[in-house]
XYZ file of C-alpha atoms in Angstrom:
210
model
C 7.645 -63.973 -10.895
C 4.238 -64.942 -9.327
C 3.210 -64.324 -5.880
C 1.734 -67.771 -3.725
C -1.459 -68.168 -5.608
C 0.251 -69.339 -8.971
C -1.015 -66.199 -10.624
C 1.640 -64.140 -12.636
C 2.721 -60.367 -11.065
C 1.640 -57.711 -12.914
C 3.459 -54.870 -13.382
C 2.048 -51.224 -12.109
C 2.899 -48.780 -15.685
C 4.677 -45.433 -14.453
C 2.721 -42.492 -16.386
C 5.237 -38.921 -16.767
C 3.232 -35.984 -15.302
C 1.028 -34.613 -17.358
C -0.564 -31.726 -15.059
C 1.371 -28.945 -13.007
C -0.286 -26.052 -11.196
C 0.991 -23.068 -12.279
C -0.252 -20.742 -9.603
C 0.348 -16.659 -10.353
C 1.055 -16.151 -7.214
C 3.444 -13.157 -7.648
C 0.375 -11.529 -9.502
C -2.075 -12.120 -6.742
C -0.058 -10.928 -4.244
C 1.103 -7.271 -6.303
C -3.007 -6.808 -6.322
C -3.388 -7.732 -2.693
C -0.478 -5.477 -1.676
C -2.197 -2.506 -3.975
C -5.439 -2.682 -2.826
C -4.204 -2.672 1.162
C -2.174 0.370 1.072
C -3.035 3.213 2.836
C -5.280 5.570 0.223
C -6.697 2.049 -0.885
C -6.278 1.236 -5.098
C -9.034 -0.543 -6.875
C -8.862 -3.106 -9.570
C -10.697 -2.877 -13.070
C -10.939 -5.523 -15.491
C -10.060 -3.669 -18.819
C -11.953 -6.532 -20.427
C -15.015 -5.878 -18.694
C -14.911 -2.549 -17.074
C -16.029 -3.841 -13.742
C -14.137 -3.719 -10.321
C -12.256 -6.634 -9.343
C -13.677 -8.242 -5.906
C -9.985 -10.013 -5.218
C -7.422 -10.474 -7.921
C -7.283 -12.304 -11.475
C -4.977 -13.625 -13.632
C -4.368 -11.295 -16.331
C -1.608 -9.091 -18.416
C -2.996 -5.982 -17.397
C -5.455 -3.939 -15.042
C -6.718 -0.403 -14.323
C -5.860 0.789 -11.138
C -8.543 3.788 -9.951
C -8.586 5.623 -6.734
C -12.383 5.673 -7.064
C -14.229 3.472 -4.895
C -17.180 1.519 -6.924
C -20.756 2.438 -6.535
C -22.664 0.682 -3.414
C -24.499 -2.705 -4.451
C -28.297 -2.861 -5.732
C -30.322 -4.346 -2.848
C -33.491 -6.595 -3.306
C -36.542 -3.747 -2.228
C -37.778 -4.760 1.033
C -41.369 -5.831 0.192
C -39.450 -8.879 -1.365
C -39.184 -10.363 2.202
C -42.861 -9.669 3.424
C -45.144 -12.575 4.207
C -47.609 -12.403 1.148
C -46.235 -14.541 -1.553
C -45.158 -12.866 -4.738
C -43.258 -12.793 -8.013
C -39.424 -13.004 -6.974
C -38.222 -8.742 -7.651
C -34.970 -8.385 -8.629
C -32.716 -5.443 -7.753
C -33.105 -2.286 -10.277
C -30.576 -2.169 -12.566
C -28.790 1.266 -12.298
C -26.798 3.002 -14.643
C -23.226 1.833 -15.078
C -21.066 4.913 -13.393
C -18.524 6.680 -15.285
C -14.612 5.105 -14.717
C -11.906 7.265 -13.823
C -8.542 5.118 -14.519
C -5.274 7.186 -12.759
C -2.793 4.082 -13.809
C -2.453 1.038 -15.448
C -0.647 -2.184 -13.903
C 1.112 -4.359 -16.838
C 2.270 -7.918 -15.856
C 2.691 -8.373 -19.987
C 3.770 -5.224 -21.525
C 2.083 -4.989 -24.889
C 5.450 -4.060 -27.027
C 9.076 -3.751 -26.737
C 9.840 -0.853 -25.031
C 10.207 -2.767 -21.584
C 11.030 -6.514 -20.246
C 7.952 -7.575 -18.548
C 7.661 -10.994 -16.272
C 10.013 -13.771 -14.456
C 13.803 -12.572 -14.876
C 15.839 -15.881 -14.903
C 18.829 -14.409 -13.452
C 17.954 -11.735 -11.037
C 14.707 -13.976 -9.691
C 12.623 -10.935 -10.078
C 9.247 -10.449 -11.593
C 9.212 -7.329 -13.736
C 5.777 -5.325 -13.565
C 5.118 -2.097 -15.903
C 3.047 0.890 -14.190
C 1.633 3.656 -16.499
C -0.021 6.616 -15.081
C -2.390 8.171 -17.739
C -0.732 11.686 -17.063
C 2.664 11.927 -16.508
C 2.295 14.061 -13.429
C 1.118 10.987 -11.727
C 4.493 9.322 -12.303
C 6.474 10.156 -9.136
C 3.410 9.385 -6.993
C 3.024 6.104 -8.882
C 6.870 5.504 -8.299
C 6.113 5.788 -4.440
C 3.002 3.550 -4.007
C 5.471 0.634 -6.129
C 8.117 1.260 -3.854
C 5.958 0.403 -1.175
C 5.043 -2.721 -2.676
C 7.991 -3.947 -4.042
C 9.383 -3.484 0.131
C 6.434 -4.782 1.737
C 6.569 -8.222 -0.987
C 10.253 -8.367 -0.471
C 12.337 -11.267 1.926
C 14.281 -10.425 4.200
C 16.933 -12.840 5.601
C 18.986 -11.027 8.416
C 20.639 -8.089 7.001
C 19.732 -8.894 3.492
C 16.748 -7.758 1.132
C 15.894 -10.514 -1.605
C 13.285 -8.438 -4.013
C 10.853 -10.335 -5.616
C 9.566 -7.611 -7.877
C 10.715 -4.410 -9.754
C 8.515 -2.038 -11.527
C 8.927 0.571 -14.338
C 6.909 3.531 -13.846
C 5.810 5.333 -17.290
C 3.081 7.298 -18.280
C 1.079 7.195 -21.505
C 0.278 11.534 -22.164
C 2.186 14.486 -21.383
C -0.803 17.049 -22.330
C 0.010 20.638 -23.179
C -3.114 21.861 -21.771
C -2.392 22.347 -17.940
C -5.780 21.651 -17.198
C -6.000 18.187 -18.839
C -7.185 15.495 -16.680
C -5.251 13.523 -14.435
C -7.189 10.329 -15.518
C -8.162 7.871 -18.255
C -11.835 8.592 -18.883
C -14.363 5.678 -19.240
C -18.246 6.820 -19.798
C -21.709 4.838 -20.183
C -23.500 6.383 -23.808
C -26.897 4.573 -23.933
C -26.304 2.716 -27.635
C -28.231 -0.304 -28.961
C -25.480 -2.871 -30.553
C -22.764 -0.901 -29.548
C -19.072 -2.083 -27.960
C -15.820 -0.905 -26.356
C -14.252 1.558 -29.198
C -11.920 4.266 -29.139
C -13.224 7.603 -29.544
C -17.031 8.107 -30.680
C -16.739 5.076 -33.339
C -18.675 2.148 -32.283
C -18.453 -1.941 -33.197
C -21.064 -4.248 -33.587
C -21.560 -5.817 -30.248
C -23.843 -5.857 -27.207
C -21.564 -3.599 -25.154
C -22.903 -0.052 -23.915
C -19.247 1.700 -23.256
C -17.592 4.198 -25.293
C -13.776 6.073 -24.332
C -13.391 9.545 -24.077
C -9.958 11.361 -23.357
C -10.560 14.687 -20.729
């Protein structure tokens, strides 16, 4: 076929899709709903150890009641009118983490179904308190979630997610702490390690269990 001119139609080739956006959006909003409720929850990147300013995509994150420590300011005399070397804010030593929970969208092992259930339409999220003590409160604060994320269509309640509530130590010692204990050592070359043994890196964290 050609169209008036003489000249031959060409024909348009149909490429298949080759990008979708695969937005977590049940994982933003569990971290939105956390950090909203009414004795607020913060978000640590266990990669990093720093707060979270929003949500990320990720399997897991600590979940502290401890707010973070106020932001460095640039000293005043950076603003006066005499023109001067730029100062940048002093550095100040990284605070000690206090971790009461963590929240597992991808459960390391076996021991529980984590993520999209086919069947039921319901994301399944992991919570583990550090000290099983915590659990029941933990169980509460998901509750709330898990309502205030649900749809509800007239007299019906469509979840979206369910959560398991575990806890990683049951402590003999009645005074054991309540909380997953993260502290700054000053150590040149040193990296995230469990207990007192470091790794070759440029990290400055160490764990300690109290």
């Amino acid at each position: 076929m050609s169209d008036p001119n003489g000249s031959p139609k060409t024909k348009r080739l149909r490429y298949p899709r080759f990008a979708e956006i695969a937005r977590p959006d049940v994982r933003f909003a569990v971290q939105a709903a956390l950090t909203s409720q009414r004795q607020p929850i913060y978000l640590v990147n266990p990669e990093t150890n720093e707060y979270i300013d929003g949500a990320i995509n990720a399997p897991s994150i600590y979940l502290t009641f401890i707010p973070p420590p106020p932001k460095n300011q640039v000293p005043q005399r950076a603003f006066g009118f005499v023109p001067g070397p730029a100062l940048a804010p002093k550095k100040t030593k990284r605070e000690t983490l206090k971790i009461d929970a963590t929240l597992y969208f991808s459960y390391p092992n076996n021991d529980f179904f984590t993520g999209y259930d086919e069947k039921s339409g319901v994301t399944v999220i992991v919570i583990q308190t550090w000290h099983d003590a915590e659990v029941e409160k933990w169980k509460r604060i998901a509750q709330k979630v898990a309502n205030q994320l649900a749809i509800v269509r007239k007299t019906e309640v469509i979840p979206r997610v369910y959560f398991y509530i575990s806890s990683y130590t049951l402590p003999k010692d009645p005074e054991a702490s309540h909380q997953f204990i993260i502290k700054p050592e000053s150590c040149e070359g040193c990296s995230d390690a469990i207990s007192h043994h470091f790794l070759d890196s440029q990290d400055d964290m160490y764990f300690e269990d109290e």
